[in-house]
PDB file of C-alpha atoms in Angstrom:
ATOM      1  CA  UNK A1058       8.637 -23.131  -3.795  1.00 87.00           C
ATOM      2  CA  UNK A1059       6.716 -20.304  -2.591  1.00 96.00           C
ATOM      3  CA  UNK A1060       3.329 -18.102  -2.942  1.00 98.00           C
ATOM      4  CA  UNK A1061       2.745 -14.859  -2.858  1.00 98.00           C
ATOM      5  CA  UNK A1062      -0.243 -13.139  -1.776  1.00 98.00           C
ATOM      6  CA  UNK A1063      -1.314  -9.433  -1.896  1.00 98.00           C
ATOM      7  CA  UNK A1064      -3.438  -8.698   1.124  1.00 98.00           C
ATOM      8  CA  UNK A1065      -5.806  -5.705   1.105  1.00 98.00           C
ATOM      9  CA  UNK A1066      -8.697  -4.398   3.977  1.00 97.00           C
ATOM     10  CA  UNK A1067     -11.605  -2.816   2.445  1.00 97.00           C
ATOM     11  CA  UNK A1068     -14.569  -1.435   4.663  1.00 95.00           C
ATOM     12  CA  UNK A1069     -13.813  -3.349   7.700  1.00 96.00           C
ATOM     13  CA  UNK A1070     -15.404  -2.039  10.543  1.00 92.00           C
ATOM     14  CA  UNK A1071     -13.733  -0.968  13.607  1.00 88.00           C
ATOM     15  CA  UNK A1072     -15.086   0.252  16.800  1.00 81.00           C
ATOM     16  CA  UNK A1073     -12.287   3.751  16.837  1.00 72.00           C
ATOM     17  CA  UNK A1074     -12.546   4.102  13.234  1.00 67.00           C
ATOM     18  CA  UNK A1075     -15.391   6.802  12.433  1.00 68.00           C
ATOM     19  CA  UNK A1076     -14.788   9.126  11.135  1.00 67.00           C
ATOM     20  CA  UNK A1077     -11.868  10.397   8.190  1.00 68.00           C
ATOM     21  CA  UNK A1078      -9.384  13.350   8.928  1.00 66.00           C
ATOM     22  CA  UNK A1079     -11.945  16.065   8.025  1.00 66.00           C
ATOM     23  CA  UNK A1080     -14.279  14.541  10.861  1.00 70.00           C
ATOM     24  CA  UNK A1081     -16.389  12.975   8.009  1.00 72.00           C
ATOM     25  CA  UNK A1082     -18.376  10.008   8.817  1.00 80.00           C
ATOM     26  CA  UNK A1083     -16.813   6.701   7.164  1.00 84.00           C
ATOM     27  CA  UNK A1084     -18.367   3.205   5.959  1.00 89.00           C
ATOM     28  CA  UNK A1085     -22.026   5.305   4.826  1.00 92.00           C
ATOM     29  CA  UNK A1086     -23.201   4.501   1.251  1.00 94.00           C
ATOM     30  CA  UNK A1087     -20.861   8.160  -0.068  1.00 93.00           C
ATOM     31  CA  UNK A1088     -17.837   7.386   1.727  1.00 92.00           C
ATOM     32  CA  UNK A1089     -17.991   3.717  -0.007  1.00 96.00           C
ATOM     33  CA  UNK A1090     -19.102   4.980  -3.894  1.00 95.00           C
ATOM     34  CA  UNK A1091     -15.916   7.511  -2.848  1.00 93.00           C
ATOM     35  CA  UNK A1092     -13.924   4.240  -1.907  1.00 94.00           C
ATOM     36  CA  UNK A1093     -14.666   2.635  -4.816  1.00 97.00           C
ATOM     37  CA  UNK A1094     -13.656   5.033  -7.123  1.00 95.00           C
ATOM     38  CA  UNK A1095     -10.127   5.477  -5.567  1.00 95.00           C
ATOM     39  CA  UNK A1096      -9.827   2.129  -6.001  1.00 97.00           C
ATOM     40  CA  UNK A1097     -10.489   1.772  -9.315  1.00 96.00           C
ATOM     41  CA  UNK A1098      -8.756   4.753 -10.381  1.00 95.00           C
ATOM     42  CA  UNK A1099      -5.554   3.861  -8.165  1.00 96.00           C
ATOM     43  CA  UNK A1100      -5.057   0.421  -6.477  1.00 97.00           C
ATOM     44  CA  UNK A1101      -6.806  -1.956  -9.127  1.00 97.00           C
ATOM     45  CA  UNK A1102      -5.512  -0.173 -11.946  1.00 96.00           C
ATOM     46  CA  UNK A1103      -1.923  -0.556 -10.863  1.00 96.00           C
ATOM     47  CA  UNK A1104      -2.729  -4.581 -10.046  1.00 97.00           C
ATOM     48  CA  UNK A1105      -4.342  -5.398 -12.890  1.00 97.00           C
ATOM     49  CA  UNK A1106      -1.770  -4.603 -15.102  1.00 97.00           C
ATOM     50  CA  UNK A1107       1.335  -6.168 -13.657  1.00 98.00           C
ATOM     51  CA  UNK A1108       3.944  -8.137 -15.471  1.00 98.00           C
ATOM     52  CA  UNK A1109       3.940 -11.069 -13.000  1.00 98.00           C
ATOM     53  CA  UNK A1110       0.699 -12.942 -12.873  1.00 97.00           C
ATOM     54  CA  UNK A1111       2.377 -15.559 -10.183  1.00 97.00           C
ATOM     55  CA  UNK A1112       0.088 -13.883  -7.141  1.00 98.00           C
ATOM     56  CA  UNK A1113      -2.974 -14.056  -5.355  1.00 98.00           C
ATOM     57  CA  UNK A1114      -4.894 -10.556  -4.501  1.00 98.00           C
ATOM     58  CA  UNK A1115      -6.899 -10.934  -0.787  1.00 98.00           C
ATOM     59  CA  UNK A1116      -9.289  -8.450  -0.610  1.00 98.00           C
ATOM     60  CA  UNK A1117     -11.216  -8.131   2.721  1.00 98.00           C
ATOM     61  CA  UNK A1118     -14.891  -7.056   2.904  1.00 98.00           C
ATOM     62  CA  UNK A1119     -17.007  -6.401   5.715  1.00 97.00           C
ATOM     63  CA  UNK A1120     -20.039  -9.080   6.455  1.00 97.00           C
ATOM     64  CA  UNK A1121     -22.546  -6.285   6.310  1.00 96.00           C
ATOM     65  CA  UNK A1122     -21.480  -4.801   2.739  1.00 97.00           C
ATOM     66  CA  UNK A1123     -24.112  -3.875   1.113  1.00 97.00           C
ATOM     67  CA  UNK A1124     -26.175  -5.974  -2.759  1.00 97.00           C
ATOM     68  CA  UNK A1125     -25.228  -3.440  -4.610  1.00 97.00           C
ATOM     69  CA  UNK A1126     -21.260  -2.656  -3.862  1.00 97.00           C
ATOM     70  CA  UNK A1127     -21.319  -6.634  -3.551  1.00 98.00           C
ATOM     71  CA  UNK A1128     -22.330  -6.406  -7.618  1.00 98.00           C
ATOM     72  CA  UNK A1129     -19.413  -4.097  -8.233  1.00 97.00           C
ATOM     73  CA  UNK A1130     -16.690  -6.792  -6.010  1.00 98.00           C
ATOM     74  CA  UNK A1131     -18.283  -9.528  -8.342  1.00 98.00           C
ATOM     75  CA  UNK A1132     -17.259  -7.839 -11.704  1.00 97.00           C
ATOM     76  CA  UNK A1133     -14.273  -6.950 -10.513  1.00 97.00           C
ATOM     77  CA  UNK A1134     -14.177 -11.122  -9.630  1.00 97.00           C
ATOM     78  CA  UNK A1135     -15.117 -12.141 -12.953  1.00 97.00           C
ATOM     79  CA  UNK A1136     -12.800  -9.812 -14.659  1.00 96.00           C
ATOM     80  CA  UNK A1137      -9.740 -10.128 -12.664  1.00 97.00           C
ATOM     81  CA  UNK A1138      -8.474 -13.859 -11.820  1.00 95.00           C
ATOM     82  CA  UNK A1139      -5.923 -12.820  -9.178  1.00 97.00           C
ATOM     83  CA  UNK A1140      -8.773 -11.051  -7.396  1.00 98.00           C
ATOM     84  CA  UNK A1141     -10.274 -13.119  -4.566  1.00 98.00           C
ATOM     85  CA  UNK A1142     -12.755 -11.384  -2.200  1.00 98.00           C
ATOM     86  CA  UNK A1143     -13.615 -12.556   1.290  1.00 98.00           C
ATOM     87  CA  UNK A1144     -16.153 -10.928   3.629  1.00 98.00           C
ATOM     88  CA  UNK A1145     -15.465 -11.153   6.889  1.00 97.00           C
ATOM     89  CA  UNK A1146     -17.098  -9.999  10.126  1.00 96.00           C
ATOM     90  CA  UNK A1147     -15.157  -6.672  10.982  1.00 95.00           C
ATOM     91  CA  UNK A1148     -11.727  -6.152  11.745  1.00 95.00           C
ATOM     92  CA  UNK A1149     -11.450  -8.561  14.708  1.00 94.00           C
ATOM     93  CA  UNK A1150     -12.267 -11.448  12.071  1.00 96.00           C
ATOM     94  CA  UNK A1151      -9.500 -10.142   9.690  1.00 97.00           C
ATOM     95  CA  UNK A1152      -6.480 -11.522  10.625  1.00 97.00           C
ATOM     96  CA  UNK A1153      -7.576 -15.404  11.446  1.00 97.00           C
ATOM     97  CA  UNK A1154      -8.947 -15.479   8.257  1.00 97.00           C
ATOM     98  CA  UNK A1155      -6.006 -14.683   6.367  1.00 97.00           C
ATOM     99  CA  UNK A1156      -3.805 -16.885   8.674  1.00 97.00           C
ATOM    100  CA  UNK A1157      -6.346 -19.432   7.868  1.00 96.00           C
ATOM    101  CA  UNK A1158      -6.764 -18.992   4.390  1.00 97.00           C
ATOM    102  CA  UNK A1159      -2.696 -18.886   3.966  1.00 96.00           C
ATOM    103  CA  UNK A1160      -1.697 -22.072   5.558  1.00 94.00           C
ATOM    104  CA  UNK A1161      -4.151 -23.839   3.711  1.00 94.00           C
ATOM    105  CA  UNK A1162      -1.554 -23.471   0.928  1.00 93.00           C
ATOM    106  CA  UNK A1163       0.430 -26.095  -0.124  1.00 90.00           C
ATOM    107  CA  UNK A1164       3.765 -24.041  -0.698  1.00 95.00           C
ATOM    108  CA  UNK A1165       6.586 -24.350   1.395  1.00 96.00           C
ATOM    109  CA  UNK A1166       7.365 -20.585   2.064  1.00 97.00           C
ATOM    110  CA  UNK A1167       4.891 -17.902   1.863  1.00 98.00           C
ATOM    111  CA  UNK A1168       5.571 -14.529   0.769  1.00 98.00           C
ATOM    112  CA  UNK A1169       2.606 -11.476   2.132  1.00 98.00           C
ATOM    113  CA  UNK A1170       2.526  -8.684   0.693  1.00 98.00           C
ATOM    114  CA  UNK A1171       0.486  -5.320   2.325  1.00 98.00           C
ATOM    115  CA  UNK A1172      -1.389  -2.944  -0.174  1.00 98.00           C
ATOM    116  CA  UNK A1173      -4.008  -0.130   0.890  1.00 97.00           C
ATOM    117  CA  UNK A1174      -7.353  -0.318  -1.044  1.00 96.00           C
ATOM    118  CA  UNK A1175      -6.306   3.486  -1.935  1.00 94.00           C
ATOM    119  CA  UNK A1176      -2.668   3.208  -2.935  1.00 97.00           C
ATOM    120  CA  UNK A1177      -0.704   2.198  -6.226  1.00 98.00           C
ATOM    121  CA  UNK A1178       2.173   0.241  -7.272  1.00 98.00           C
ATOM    122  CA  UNK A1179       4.378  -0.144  -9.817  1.00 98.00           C
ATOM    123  CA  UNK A1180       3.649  -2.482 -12.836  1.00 98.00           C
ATOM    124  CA  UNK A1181       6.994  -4.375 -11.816  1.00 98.00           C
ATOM    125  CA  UNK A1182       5.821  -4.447  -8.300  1.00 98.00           C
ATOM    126  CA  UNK A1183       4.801  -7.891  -8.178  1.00 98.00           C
ATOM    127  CA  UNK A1184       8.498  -9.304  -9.665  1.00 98.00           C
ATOM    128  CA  UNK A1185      10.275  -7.259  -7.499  1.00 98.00           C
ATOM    129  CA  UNK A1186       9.088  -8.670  -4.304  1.00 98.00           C
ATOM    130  CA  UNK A1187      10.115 -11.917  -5.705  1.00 98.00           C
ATOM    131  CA  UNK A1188      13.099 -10.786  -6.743  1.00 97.00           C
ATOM    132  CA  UNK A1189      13.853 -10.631  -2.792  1.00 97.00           C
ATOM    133  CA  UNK A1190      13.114 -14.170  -2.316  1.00 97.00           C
ATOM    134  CA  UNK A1191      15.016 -16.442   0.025  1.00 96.00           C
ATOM    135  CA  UNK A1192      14.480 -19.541   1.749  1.00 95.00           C
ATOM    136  CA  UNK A1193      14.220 -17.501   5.201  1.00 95.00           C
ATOM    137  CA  UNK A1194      11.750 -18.768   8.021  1.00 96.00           C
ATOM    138  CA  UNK A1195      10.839 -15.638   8.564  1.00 97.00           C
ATOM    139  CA  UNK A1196      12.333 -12.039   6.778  1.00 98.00           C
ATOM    140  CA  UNK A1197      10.496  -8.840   6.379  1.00 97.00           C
ATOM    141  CA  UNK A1198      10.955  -6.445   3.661  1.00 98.00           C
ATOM    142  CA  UNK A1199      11.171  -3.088   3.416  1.00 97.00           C
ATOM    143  CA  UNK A1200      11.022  -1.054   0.206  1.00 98.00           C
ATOM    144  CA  UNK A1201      11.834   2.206   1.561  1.00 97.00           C
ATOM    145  CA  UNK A1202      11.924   4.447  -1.600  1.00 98.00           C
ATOM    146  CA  UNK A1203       8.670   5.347  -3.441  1.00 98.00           C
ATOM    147  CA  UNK A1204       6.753   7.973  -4.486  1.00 98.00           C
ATOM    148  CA  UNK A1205       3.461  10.376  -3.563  1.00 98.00           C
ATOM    149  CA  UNK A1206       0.195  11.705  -5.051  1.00 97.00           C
ATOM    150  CA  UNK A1207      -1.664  14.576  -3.963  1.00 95.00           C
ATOM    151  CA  UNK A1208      -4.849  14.167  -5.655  1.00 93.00           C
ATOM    152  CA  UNK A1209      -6.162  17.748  -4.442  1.00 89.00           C
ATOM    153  CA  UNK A1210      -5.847  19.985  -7.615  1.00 90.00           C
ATOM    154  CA  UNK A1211      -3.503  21.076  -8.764  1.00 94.00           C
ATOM    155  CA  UNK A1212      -1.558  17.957  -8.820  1.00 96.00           C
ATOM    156  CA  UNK A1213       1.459  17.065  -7.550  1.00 97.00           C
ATOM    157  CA  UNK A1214       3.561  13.977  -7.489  1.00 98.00           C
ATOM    158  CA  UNK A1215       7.342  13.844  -5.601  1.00 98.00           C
ATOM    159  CA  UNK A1216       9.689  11.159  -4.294  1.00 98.00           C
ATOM    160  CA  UNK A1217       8.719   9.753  -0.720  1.00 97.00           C
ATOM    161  CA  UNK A1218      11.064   7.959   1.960  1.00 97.00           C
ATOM    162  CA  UNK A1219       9.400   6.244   4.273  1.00 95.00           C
ATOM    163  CA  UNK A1220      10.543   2.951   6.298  1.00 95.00           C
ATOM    164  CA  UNK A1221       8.347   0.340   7.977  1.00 95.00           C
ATOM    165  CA  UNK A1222       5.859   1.893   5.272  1.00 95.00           C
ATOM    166  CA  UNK A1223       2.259   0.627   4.591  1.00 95.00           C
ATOM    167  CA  UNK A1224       4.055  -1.637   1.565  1.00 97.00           C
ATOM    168  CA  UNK A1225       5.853  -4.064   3.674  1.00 97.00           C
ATOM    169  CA  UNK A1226       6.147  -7.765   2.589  1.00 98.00           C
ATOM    170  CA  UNK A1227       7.026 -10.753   4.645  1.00 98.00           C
ATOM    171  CA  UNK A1228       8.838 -13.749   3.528  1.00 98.00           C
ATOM    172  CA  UNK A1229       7.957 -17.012   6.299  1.00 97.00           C
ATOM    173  CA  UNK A1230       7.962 -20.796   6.133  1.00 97.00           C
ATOM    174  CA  UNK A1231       4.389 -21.822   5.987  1.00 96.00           C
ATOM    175  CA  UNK A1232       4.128 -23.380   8.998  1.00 94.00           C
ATOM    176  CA  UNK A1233       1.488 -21.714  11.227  1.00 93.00           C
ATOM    177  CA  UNK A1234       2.242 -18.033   9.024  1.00 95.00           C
ATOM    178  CA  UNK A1235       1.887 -14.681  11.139  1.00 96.00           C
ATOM    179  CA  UNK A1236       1.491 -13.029   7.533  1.00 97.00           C
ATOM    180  CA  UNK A1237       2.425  -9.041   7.387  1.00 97.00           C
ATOM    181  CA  UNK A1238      -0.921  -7.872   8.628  1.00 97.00           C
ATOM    182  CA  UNK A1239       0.212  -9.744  11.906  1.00 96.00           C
ATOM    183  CA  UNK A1240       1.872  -5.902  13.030  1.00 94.00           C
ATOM    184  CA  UNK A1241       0.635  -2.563  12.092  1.00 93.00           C
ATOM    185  CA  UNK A1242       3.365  -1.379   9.714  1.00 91.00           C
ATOM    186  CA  UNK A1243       4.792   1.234  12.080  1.00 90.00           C
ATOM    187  CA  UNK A1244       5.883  -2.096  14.948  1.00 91.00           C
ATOM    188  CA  UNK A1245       7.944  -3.647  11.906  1.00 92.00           C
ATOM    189  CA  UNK A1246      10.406  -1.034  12.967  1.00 92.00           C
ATOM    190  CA  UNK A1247      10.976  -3.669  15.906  1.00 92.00           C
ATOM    191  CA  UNK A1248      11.734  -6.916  13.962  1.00 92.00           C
ATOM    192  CA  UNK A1249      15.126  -8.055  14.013  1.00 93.00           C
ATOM    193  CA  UNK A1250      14.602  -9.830  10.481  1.00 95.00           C
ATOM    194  CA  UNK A1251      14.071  -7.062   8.409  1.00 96.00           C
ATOM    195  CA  UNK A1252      15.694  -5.502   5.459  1.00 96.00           C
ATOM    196  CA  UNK A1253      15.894  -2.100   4.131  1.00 96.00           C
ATOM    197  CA  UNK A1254      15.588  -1.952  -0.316  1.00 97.00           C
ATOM    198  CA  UNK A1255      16.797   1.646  -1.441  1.00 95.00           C
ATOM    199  CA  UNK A1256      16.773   0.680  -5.005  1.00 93.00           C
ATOM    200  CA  UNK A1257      13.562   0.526  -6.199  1.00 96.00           C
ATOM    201  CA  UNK A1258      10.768   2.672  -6.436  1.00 97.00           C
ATOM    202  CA  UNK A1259       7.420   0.446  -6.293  1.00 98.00           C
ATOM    203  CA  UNK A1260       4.886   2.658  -4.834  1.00 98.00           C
ATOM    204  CA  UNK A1261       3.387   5.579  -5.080  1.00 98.00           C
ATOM    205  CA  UNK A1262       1.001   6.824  -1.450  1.00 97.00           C
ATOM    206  CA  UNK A1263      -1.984   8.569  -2.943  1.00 96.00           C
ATOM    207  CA  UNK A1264      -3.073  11.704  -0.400  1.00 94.00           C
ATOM    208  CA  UNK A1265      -6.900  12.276  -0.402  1.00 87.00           C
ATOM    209  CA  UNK A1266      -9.031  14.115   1.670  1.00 71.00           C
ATOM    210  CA  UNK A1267     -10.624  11.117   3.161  1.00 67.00           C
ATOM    211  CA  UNK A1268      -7.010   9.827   4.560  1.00 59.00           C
ATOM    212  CA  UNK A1269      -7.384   9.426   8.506  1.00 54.00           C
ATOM    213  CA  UNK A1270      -3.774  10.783   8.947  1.00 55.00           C
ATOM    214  CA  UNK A1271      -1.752  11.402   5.790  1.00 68.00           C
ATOM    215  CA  UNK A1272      -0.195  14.732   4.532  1.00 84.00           C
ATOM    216  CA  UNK A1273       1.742  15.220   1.183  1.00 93.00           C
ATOM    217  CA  UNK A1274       5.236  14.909   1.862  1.00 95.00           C
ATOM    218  CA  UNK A1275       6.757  14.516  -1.182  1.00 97.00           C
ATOM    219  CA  UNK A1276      10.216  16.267  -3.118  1.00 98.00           C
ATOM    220  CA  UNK A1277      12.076  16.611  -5.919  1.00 98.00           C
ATOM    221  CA  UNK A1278      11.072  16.848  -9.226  1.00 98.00           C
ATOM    222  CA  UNK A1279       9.305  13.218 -11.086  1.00 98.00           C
ATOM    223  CA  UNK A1280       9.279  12.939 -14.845  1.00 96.00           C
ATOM    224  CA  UNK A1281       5.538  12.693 -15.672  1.00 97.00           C
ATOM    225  CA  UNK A1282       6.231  10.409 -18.512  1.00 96.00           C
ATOM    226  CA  UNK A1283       8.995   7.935 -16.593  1.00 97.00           C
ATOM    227  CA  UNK A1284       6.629   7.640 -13.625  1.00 98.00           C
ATOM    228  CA  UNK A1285       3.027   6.494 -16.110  1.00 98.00           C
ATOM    229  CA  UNK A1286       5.227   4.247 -18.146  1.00 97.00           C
ATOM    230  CA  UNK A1287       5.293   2.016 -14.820  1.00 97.00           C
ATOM    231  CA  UNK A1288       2.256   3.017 -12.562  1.00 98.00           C
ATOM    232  CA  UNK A1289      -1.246   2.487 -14.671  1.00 97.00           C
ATOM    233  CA  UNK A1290      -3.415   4.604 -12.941  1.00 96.00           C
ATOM    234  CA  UNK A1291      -7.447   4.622 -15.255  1.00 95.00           C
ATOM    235  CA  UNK A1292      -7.589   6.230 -18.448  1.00 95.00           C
ATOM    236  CA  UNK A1293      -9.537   9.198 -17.079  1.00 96.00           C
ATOM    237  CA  UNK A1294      -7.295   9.682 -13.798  1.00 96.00           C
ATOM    238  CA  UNK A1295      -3.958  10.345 -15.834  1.00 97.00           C
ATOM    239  CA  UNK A1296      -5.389  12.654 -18.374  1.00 97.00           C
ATOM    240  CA  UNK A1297      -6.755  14.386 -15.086  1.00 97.00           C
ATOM    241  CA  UNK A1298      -3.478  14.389 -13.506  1.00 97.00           C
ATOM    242  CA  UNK A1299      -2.008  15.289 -17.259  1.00 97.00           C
ATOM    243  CA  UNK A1300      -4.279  18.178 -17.582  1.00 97.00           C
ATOM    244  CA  UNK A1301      -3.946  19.869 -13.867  1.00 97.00           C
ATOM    245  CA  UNK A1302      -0.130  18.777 -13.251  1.00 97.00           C
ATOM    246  CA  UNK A1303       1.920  21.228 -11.114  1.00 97.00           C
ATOM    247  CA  UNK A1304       5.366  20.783 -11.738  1.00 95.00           C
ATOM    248  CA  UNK A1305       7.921  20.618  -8.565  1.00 97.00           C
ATOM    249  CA  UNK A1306       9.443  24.155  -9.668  1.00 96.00           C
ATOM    250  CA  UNK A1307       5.999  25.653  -8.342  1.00 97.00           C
ATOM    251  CA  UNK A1308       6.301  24.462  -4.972  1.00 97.00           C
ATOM    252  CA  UNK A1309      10.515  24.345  -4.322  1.00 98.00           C
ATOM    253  CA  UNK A1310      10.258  25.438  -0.670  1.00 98.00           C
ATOM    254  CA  UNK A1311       7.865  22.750   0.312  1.00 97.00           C
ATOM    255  CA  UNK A1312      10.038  19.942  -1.756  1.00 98.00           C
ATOM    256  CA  UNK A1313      13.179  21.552  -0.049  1.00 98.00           C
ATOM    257  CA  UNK A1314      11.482  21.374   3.779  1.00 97.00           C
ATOM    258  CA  UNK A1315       9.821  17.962   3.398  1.00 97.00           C
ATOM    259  CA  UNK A1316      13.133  16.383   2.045  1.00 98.00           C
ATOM    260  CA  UNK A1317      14.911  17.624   4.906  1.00 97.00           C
ATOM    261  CA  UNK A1318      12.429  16.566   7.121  1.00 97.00           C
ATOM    262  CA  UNK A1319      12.167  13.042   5.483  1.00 96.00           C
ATOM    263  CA  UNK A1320      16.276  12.713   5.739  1.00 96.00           C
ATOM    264  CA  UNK A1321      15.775  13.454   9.576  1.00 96.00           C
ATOM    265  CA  UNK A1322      13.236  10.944  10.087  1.00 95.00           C
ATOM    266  CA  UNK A1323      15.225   8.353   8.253  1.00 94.00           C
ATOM    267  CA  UNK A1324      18.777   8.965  10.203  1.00 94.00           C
ATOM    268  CA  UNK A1325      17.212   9.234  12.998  1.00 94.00           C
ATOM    269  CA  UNK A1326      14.943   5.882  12.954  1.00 92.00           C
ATOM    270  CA  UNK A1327      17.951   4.203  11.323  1.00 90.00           C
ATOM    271  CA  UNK A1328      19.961   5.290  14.332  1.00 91.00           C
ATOM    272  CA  UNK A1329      17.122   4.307  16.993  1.00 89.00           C
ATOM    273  CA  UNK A1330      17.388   0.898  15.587  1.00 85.00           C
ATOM    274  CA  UNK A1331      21.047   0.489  15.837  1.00 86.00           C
ATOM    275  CA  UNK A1332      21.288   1.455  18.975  1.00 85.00           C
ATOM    276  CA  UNK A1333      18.290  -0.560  20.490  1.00 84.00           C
ATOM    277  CA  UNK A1334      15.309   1.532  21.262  1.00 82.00           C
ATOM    278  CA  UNK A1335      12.556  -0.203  19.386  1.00 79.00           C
ATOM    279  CA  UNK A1336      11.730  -3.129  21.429  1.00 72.00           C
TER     280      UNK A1336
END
C-alpha cells in the first residue's frame, strides 16, 4: 500500500552555509568527527532501535566525503539494514536524487519523513507516522508537540511546541513525488493539506553549540525516566545526561518565559493561517 522513507542530509555542501552559529568553520575534518558523534549519540541511536522496521533510512552524503568517514557510513551500512547511504554532489544534487530514488518504488502512496542528522525520535516514532496514514494524494503532517535537549552542561530537557517543525512527514501518491524535502520546513506553514497532531510527543530537538540558529526553548518539568524509556539515546550519552541533569525547578523563570513565548507563537501562526496570510 505504501512506503515510508526517513530522509536525512549529512555534510552537503552549500555555497551560504560556512560557518555554525559561533562563526566556526563547518564541513573541516573536526566539525565532521563532531558530526559524527552527535549522530551516533542522538539520531542513530533513536533509529536503530524502533519498534517498526517497515522503513527505509536515506541518508545523504556529500561526493567529496572523505576514505575514512566513508569507513564509518559503511559500518553503520553493514550494521543497520534500514540504513541506505547515497553521496551526492552538494545540495543542488539533493533533492532529484531523492525524487528519483522514490518513484522508483513500486508502492502506490509514499509516505517522507524529515529527520536532522543531529536530532532524536521516539522509539514509537516510526508507527506513529503510519498510524496517520490515508489514501491522500497529497497530505502533510505535522507533529507539533515534542521535546528539547540542551546538551551544554548542566543538562536540561523540557517540552517544545513548534509547528511546521524540522519533523514534518508527507503522505503523496507516487506519481512524480515532491517528497517533504521539496519545502524548507518553515513554507509548510503555506500548504493547504496539512494537519496539526497535538497528541504525541515523537521528538526531541537536541541544542548544540554547532546549531546554525537554534536556542533552548524548552518548559515544564520531563520525567527523566518516562522520557529514556522511549528515546534511546548511546549508553554513554544518558549516563552523561543522568549524571549532570538539571531539573526544571532550577531554571522556573526561563520554563515560565519560553512557554509563554511558545503559546504566542502558536496562536498567533494558528491565527495567520486562518485568516490567509501565508501564501
Amino acid at each position: 500500500m505504501f512506503k515510508h522513507f526517513v530522509i536525512t542530509r549529512f555534510n552537503l555542501k552549500k555555497k551560504d552555509w560556512v560557518t555554525n552559529k559561533n562563526n566556526v568553520e563547518v564541513l573541516t575534518d573536526e566539525w565532521h568527527y563532531n558530526r559524527f558523534r552527535l549522530f551516533n549519540d542522538f539520531c542513530l541511536s533513536t533509529i536503530s532501535n524502533q519498534t517498526n522496521k517497515n522503513f527505509e533510512w536515506l541518508v545523504y552524503f556529500d561526493s567529496s566525503t572523505k576514505a575514512e568517514f566513508r569507513a564509518i557510513i559503511s559500518d553503520i551500512e553493514a550494521k543497520l539494514p534500514n540504513f541506505k547511504p547515497f553521496f551526492v554532489d552538494g545540495m543542488d544534487a539533493y533533492l532529484p536524487a531523492i525524487q528519483s530514488y522514490i518513484k522508483a518504488s513500486d508502492a502506490d502512496y509514499v509516505i517522507t519523513s524529515r529527520l536532522d542528522n543531529d536530532d532524536s525520535v521516539s522509539k514509537d516514532y516510526i508507527d506513529i507516522i503510519q498510524q496517520q496514514f490515508i489514501e491522500k494524494p497529497f497530505l502533510a503532517i505535522d507533529f507539533i508537540n515534542g521535546y528539547t535537549l540542551n546538551t551544554s552542561k548542566p543538562y536540561r530537557l523540557g517540552k517544545k511546541l513548534h509547528q511546521f517543525n524540522p519533523f514534518i512527514s508527507l503522505i503523496e501518491k507516487n506519481d512524480n513525488p515532491m517528497t517533504v524535502w521539496s519545502k524548507t520546513h518553515g513554507n509548510w506553514k503555506k500548504e493547504k493539506n496539512l494537519i496539526q497532531i497535538k497528541d504525541h510527543r515523537i521528538w526531541c530537538s537536541i541544542i548544540h553549540t554547532e546549531n546554525k540558529v537554534n536556542e533552548f526553548t524548552g518548559y515544564d518539568a520531563v520525567n527523566l525516566e518516562h522520557f529514556f524509556k522511549r528515546f534511546t539515546f548511546s549508553s554513554t550519552t544518558e549516563e552523561s545526561i543522568r549524571h549532570d541533569f538539571q531539573d526544571q525547578s532550577h531554571w522556573t523563570l526561563l520554563s515560565t518565559k519560553n512557554k509563554m513565548l511558545s503559546n504566542y507563537k502558536y496562536y498567533r501562526r494558528k491565527l495567520k493561517k486562518q485568516l490567509g496570510f501565508y501564501k
